[in-house]
XYZ file of C-alpha atoms in Angstrom:
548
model
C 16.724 -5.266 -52.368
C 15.771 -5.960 -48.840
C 19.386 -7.773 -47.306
C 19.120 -9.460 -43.673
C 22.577 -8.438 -42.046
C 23.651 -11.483 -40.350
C 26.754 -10.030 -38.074
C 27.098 -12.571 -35.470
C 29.502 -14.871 -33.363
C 30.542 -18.010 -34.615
C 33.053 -20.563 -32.771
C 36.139 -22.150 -34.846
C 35.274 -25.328 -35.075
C 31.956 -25.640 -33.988
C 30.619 -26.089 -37.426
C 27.546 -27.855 -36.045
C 26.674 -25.003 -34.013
C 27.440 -22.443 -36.505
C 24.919 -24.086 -39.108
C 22.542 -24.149 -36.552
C 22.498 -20.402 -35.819
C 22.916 -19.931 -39.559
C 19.567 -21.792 -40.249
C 17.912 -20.025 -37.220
C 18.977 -16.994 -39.155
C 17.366 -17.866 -42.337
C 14.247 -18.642 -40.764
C 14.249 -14.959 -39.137
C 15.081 -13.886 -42.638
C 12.777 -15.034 -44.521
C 10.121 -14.765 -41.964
C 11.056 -10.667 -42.589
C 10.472 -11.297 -46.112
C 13.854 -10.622 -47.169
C 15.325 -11.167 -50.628
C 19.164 -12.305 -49.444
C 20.341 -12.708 -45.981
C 24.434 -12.269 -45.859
C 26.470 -13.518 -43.083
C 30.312 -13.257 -42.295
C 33.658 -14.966 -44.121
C 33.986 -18.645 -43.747
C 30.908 -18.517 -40.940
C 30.509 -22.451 -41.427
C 33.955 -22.785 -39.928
C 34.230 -19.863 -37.802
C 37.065 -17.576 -38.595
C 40.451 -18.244 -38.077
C 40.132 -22.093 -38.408
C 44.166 -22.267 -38.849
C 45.087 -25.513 -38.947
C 41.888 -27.396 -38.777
C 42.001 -26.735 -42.218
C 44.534 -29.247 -42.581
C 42.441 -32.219 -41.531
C 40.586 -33.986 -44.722
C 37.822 -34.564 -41.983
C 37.283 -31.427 -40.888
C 36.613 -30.213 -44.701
C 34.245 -33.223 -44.780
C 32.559 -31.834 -41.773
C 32.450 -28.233 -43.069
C 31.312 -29.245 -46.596
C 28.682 -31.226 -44.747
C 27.592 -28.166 -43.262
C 27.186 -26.446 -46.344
C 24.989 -29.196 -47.986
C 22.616 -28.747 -44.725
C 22.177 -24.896 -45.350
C 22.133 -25.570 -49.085
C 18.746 -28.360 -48.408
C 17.317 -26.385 -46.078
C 17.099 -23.250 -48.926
C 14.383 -25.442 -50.395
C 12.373 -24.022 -47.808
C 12.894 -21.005 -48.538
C 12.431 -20.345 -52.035
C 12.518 -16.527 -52.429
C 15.664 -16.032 -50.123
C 18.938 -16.020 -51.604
C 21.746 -16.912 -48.717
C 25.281 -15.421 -49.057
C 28.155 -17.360 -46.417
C 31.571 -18.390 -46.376
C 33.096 -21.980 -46.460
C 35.926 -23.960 -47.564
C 36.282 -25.451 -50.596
C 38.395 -28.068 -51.941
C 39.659 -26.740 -55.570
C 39.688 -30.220 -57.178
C 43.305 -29.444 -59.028
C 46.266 -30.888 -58.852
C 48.672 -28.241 -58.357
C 48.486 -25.446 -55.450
C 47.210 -25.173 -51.862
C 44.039 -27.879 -52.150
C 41.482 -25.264 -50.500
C 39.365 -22.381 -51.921
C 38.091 -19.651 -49.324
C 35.047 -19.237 -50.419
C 31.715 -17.084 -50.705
C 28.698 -18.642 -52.083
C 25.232 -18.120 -53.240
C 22.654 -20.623 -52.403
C 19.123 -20.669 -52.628
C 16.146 -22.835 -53.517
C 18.364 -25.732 -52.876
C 21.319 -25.178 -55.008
C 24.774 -23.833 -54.452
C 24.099 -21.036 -57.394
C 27.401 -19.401 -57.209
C 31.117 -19.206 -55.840
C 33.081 -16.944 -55.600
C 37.102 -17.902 -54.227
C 39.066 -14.977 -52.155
C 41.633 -13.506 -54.572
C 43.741 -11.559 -51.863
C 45.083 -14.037 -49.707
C 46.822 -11.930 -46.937
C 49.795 -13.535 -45.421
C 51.039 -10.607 -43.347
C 50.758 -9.743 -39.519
C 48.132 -12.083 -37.922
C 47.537 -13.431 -41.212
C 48.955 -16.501 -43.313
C 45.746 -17.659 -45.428
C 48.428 -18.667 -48.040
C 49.370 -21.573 -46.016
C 45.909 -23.018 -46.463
C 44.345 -21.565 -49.557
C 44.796 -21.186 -53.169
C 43.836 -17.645 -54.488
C 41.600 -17.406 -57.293
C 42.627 -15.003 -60.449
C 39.147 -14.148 -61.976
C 36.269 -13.095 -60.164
C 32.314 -12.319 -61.805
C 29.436 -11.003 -60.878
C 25.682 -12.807 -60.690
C 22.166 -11.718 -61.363
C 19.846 -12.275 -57.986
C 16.257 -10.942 -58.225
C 17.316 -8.570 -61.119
C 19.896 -6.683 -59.170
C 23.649 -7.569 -60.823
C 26.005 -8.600 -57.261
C 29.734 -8.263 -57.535
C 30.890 -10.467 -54.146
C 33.690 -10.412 -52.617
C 35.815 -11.755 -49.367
C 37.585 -9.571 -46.782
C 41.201 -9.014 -48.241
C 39.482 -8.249 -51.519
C 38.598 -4.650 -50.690
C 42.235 -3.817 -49.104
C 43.028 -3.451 -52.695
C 43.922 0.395 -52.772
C 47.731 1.528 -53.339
C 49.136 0.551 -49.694
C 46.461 1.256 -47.417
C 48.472 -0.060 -44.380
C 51.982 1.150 -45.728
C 52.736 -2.600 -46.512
C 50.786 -4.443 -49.159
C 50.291 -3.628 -52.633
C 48.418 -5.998 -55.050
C 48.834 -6.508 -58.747
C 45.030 -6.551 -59.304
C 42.025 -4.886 -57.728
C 39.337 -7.377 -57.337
C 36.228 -4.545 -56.580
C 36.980 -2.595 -59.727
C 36.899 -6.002 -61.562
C 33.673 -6.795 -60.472
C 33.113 -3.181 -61.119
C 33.699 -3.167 -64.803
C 31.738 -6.425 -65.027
C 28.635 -4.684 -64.401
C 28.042 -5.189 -60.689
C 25.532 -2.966 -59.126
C 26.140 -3.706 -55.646
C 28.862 -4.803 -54.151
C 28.874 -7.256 -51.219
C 32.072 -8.334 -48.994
C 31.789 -10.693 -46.701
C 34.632 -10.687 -43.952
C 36.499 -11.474 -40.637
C 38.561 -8.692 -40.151
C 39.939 -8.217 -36.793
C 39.989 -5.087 -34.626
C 42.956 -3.340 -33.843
C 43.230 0.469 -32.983
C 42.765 2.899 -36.253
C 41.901 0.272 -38.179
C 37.722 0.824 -38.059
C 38.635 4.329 -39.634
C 40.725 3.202 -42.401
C 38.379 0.274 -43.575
C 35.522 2.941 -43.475
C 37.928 4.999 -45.642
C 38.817 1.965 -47.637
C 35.058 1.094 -48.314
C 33.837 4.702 -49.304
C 36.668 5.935 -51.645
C 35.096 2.247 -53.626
C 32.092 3.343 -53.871
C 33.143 6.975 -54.632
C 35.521 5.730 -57.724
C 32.545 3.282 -58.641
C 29.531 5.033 -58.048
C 27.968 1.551 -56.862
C 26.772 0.786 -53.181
C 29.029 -1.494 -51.128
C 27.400 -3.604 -48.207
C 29.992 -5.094 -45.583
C 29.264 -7.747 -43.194
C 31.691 -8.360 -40.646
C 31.909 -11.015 -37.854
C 31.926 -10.134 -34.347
C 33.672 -11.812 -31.329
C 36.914 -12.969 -29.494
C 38.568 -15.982 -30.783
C 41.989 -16.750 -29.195
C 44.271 -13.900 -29.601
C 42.104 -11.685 -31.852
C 39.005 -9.989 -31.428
C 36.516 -9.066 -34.442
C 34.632 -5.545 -33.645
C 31.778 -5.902 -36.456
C 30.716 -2.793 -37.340
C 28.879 -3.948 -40.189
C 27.892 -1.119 -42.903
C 26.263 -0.317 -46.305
C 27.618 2.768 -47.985
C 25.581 4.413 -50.648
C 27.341 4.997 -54.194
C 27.573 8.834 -53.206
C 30.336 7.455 -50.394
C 27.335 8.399 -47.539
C 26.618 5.342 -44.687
C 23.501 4.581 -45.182
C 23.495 1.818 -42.623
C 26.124 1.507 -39.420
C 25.872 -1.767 -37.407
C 27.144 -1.508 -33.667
C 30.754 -2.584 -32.628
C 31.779 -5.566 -30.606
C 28.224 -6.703 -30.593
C 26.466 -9.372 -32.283
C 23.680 -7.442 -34.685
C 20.932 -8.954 -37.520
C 18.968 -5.854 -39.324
C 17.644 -6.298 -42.246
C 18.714 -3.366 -44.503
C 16.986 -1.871 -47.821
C 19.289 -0.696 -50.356
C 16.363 1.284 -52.411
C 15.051 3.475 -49.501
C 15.967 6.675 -49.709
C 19.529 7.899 -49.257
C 19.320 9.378 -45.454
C 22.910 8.876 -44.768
C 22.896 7.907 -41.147
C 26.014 9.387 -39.159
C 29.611 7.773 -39.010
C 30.912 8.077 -35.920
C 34.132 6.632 -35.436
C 34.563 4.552 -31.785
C 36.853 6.247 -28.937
C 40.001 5.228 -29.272
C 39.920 4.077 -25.627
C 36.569 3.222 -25.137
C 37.184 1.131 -28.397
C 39.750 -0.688 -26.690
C 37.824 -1.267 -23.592
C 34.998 -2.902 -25.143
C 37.778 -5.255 -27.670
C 39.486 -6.169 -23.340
C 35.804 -7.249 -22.708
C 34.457 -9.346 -25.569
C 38.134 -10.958 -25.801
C 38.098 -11.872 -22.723
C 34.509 -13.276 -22.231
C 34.457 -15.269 -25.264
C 38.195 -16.707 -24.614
C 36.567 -18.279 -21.142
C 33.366 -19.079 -22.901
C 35.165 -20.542 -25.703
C 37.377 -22.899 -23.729
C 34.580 -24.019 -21.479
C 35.689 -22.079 -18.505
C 33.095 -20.042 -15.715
C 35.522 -18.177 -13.612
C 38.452 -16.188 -13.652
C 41.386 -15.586 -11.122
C 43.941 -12.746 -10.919
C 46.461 -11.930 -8.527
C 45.356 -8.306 -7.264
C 48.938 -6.074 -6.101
C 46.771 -2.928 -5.453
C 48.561 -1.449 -8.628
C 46.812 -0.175 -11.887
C 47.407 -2.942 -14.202
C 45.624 -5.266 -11.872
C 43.142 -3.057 -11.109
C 42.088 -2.593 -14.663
C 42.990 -5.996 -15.750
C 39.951 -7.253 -12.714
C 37.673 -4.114 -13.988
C 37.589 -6.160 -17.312
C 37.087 -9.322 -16.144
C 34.373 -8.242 -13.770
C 32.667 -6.751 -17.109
C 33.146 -9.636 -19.459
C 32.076 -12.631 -16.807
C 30.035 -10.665 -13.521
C 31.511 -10.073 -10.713
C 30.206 -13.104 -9.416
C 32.612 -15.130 -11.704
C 35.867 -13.122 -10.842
C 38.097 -14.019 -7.456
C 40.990 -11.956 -6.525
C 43.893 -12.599 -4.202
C 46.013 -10.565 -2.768
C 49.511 -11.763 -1.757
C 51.302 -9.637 0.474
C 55.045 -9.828 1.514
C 57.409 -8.265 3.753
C 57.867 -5.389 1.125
C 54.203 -4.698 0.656
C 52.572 -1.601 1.381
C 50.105 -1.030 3.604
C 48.378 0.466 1.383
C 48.779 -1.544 -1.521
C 46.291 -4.229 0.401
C 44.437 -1.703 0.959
C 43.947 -0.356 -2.399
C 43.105 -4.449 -3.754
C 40.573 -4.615 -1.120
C 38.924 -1.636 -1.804
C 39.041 -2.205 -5.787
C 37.261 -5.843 -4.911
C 34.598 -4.445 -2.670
C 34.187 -1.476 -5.535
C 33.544 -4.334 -8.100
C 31.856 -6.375 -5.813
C 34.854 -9.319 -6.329
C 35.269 -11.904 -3.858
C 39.317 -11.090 -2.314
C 41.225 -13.852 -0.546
C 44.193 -12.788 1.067
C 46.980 -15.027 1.335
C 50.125 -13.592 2.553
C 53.987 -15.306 1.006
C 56.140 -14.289 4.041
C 56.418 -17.662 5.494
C 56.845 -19.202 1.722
C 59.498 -17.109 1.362
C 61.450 -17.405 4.923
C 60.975 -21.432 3.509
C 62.980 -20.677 0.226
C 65.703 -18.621 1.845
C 66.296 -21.834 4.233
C 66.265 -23.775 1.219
C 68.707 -22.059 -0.780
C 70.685 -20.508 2.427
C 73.590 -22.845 1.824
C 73.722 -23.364 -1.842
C 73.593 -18.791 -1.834
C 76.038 -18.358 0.973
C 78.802 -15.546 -0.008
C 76.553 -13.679 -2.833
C 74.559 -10.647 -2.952
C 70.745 -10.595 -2.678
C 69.433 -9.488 -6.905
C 67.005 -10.170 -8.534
C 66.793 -13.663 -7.866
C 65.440 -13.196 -4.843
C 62.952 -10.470 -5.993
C 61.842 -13.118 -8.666
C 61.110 -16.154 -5.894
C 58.200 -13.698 -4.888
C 56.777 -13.547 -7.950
C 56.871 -17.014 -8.414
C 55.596 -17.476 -5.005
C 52.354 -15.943 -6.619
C 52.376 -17.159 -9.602
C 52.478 -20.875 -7.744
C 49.566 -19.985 -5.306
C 47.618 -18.397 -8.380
C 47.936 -21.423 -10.451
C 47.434 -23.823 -7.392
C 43.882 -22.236 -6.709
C 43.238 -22.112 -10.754
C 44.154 -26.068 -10.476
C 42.353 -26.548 -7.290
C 38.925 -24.904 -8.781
C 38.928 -24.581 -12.534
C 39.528 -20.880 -12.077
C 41.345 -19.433 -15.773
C 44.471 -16.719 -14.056
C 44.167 -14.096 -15.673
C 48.180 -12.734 -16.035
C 48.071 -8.702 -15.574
C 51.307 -7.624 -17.446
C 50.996 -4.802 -20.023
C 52.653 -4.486 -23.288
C 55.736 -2.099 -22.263
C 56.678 -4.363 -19.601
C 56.339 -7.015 -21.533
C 58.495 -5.489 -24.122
C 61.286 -5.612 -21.877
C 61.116 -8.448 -19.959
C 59.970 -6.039 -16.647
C 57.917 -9.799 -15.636
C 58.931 -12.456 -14.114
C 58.454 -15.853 -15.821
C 56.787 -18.592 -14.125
C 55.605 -15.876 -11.438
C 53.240 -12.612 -12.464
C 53.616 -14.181 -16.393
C 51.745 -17.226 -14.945
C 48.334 -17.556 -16.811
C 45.740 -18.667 -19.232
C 45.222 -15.470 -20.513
C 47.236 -12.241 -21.041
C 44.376 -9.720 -20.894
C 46.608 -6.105 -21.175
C 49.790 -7.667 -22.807
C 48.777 -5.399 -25.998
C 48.138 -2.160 -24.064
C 50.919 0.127 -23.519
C 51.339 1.008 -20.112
C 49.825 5.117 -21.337
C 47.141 3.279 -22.140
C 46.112 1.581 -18.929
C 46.292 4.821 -17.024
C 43.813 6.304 -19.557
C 41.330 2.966 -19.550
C 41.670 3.143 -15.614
C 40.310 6.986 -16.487
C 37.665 5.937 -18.577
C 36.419 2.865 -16.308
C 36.126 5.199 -13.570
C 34.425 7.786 -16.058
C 30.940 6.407 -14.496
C 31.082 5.187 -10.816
C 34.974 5.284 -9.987
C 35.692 1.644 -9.258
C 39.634 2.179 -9.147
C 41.126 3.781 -5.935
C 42.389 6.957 -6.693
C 45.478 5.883 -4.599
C 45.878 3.222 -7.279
C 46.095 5.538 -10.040
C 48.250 8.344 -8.455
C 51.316 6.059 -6.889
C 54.236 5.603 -8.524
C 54.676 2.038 -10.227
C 55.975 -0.603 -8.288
C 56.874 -4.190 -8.153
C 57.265 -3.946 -4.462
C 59.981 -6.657 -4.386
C 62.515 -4.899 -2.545
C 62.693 -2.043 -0.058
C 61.846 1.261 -1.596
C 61.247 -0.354 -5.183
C 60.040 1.971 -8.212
C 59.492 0.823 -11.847
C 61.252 4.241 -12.693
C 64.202 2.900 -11.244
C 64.340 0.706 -13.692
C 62.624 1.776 -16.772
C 63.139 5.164 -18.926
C 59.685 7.091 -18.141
C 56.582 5.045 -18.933
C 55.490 8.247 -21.293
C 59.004 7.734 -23.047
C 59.458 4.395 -23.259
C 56.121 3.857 -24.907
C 56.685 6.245 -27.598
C 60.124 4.440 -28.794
C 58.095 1.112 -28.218
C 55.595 1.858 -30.670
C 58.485 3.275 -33.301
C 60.451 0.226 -32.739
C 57.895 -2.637 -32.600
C 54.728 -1.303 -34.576
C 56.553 0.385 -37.159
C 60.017 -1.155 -37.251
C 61.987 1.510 -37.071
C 65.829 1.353 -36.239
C 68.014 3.012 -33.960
C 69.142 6.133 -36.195
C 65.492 6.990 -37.327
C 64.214 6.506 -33.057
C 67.002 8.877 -32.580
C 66.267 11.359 -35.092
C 62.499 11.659 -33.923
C 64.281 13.224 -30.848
C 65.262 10.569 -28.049
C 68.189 10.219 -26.128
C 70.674 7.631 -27.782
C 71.362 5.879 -24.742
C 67.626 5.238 -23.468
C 66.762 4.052 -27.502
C 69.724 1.643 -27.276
C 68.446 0.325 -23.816
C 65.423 0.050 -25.378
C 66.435 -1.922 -28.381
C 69.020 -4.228 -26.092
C 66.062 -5.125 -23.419
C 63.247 -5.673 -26.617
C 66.163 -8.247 -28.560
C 67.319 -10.173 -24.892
C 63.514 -11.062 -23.859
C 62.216 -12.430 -26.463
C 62.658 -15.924 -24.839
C 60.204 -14.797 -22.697
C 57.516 -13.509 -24.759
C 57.595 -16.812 -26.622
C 56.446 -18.250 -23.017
C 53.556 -15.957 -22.265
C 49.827 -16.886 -22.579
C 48.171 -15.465 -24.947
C 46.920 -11.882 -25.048
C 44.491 -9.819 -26.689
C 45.317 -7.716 -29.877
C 44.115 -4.045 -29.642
C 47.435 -2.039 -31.671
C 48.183 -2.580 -34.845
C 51.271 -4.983 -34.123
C 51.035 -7.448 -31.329
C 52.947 -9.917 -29.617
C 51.975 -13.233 -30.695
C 51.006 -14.743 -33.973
C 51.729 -11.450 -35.627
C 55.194 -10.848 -34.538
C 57.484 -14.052 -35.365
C 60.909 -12.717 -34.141
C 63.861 -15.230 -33.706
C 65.414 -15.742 -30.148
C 68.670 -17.629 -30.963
C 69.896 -15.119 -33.079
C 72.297 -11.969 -33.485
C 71.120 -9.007 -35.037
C 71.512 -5.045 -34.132
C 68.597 -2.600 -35.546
């Protein structure tokens, strides 16, 4: 059977535009004298739709959609088309909402198939708008016997993610019913590891089965979560016989009778994996909300400096302004360092220095301050000196800031609200600070871009004389390591200790993760790269008393 691989980009929402491109696709499709052209979960809708799916008119809209594709098959009378859209169950009782993949062609809706995993973990909480179906089947399509399926529906092995397990197992179901390939069509976001254990996932199926799998997954950024594609059939031997690129929008039409050349899985550099998830987040996040240009406050540090590498990659140069914002404490070479980095990426730089702004505030508050020490409320005034100018020229121009905190500052609370937190968009607030330092490494793998000065110094805030973030903070190559125990896997204080780190540093930890989560509740949003991020996926209480 000759399949059309329809991995592309849709828009939540946009349902007009996503039938469009799905009908374009068709055309292309049959024009290549395929037999069934497959495109991603809920495409109509554009995946997540959260909740849009609440609003009666925006099923109307979606089912609307549907019936469009579904006429149009007429045209097309030897192409089947496989996509996803919501359905409304017509019963009484339950969630009022199938997700759904269906089989239409020569101008009927021939078959649908509800999602029977409904995951309601991490990023996830499909629950909330859908009903799960309990019975699944398979259909005959130009003699071959299909068994499809939707996303969650293959995460059906015993706890694949150490979390999950599920009472049924929808692909050996379709399995035992006869299927001869099996087809899942899905949205299933990136996050780091995950690409090898959904490979894993997918060929141990069609190992225990002995039936070729085809998976078509959608590509792009959409808010806080980025989809890498990396669309693939497997043979029923477990070899790839087909590998779509990552983070990229790809239509190939595949053949599942040629002969089994298994083509190569690579698996993605971890970091170079991460890189390209910064990019396509943030270009489609801008694109997406109808914004051109991007601005971020450039301190001659690394997280900056990488933070304005990926902008200048997802929009052009052209499209990216920094500023620096010098002050009193600011080192020479720290401006420097942000104008070198701008000329490097070919960034306009402004240069707009907070001295007199802050000589203004310290007349301001002289009197009220009189009698107590200097802390860190005076540190944070400079930050939100910045953050102030940076949103000023964002409201001035239409510019999106672009915040540059990363995820173990964020952790805790080593930002400043209303100052360096101020932004539409948290580009790094999922990569641990390790991580930058080895995506500054990679970006300058090519033509170095990032000042080698920026790379080698010692963090700093530069808010006070002499100011290091190790003055501060446990090592960044420490701290990291208990952050990824105590956030991504949940660990507690005895078990971070027993791995082998110092009591008092893990309790630090623990105390300065619990105490800022009033503040990570403020930030923008930020793009999800590890396997637990702050956001949607992490719904932790602030007014509340707990010790773990």
């Amino acid at each position: 059977m000759r399949i059309t691989v329809a991995q592309i980009n849709p828009v939540v929402g946009a349902i007009e535009e996503n039938v469009s491109r799905v009908l374009s696709i068709v055309e292309q499709a049959s024009g290549e004298g395929a037999d069934l052209v497959v495109f991603p979960e809920l495409v109509v809708t554009g995946y997540p739709p959260r909740d849009l799916l609440e609003r009666p008119a925006f099923i109307d809209q979606a089912l609307a959609g549907l019936d469009r594709v579904t006429r149009a098959s007429k045209g097309h009378a030897d192409l089947g088309i496989v996509l996803g859209c919501p359905l409304r169950t017509g019963q009484p009782e339950g969630k009022p909402l199938y997700n759904a993949a269906l089989l239409v062609a020569g101008g009927k809706v021939l078959f649908e198939q509800p999602k029977m995993l409904l995951p309601v973990y991490d990023v996830f909480d499909e629950a909330r708008y859908f009903k799960p179906t309990t019975d699944n089947g398979v259909f005959e399509f130009k003699g071959t016997q299909i068994g499809l399926s939707i996303c969650e529906d293959l995460w059906c092995e015993p706890d694949p993610w150490n979390s999950r397990p599920y009472a049924i197992d929808p692909i050996e179901m379709l399995a035992k019913k006869g299927a001869a390939l099996l087809i899942n069509i899905s949205a299933s976001p990136f996050s780091l590891g995950k690409e090898k254990t959904r490979y894993e996932l997918i060929r141990n199926h069609t190992k225990k089965h002995r039936i070729p799998f085809l998976f078509v997954n959608q590509v792009g950024g959409n808010d806080d979560l980025v989809f890498d594609g990396r669309s693939l059939l497997v043979g029923a031997d477990g070899g790839a016989r087909e590998v779509f690129p990552s983070f990229e929008e790809s239509i190939r039409t595949v053949d599942t009778g040629a002969a089994p050349v298994n083509e190569p899985y690579r698996y993605e550099d971890d970091v170079a994996a991460v890189l390209k998830a910064l990019v396509l987040g943030t270009r489609d996040y801008l694109a997406k909300c109808g914004f051109e240009k991007a601005i971020i406050g450039l301190s001659g540090g690394i997280d900056s400096a990488v933070t304005a590498a990926v902008a200048c990659r997802a929009l052009g140069p052209e499209n990216v302004i920094g500023v620096a914002m010098p002050s009193p404490y600011s080192s020479k070479g720290s401006v420097e360092d942000a104008r070198t980095l701008a000329g490097n990426l070919e960034m306009e730089l402004k240069v707009i220095g907070i001295a007199d702004v802050m000589e203004a505030y310290d007349g301001v508050l002289g009197e009220t301050f009189a009698g107590a020490d200097k802390d860190a409320t005076e540190e944070n005034i400079q930050a939100r000196i910045r953050g102030n100018i940076i949103m000023a020229l964002s409201n001035k121009f239409g510019y999106l800031p672009l915040s540059t905190g990363n995820k173990s500052e964020l952790s805790v609370g080593y930002c400043t609200l209303y100052g360096d937190m101020s932004g539409g968009l948290a580009v790094i607030s999922d990569v641990p600070k390790t991580l930058v330092y080895r995506l500054a490494e990679h970006i300058n793998a090519g033509t170095p871009v990032i000042p080698k000065s920026t790379i080698d110094k010692a963090p700093s805030a530069e808010l006070k004389p002499g100011q290091k973030d190790a003055d501060t903070l446990p090592p960044y190559d420490v701290l990291d390591r208990i952050l990824k125990r105590l956030i991504d896997r949940h660990l507690g204080f005895d078990r971070i200790v027993e791995a082998g780190f110092d009591p008092d540093t893990v309790r630090w930890v623990i105390d300065a993760v619990r105490t800022n989560e009033y503040k990570r509740k403020q930030a923008p949003p930020g793009i999800k790269v590890t396997s637990k991020a702050f956001g949607a996926g992490r719904r932790v209480p602030i007014a509340a008393r707990y010790d773990v």
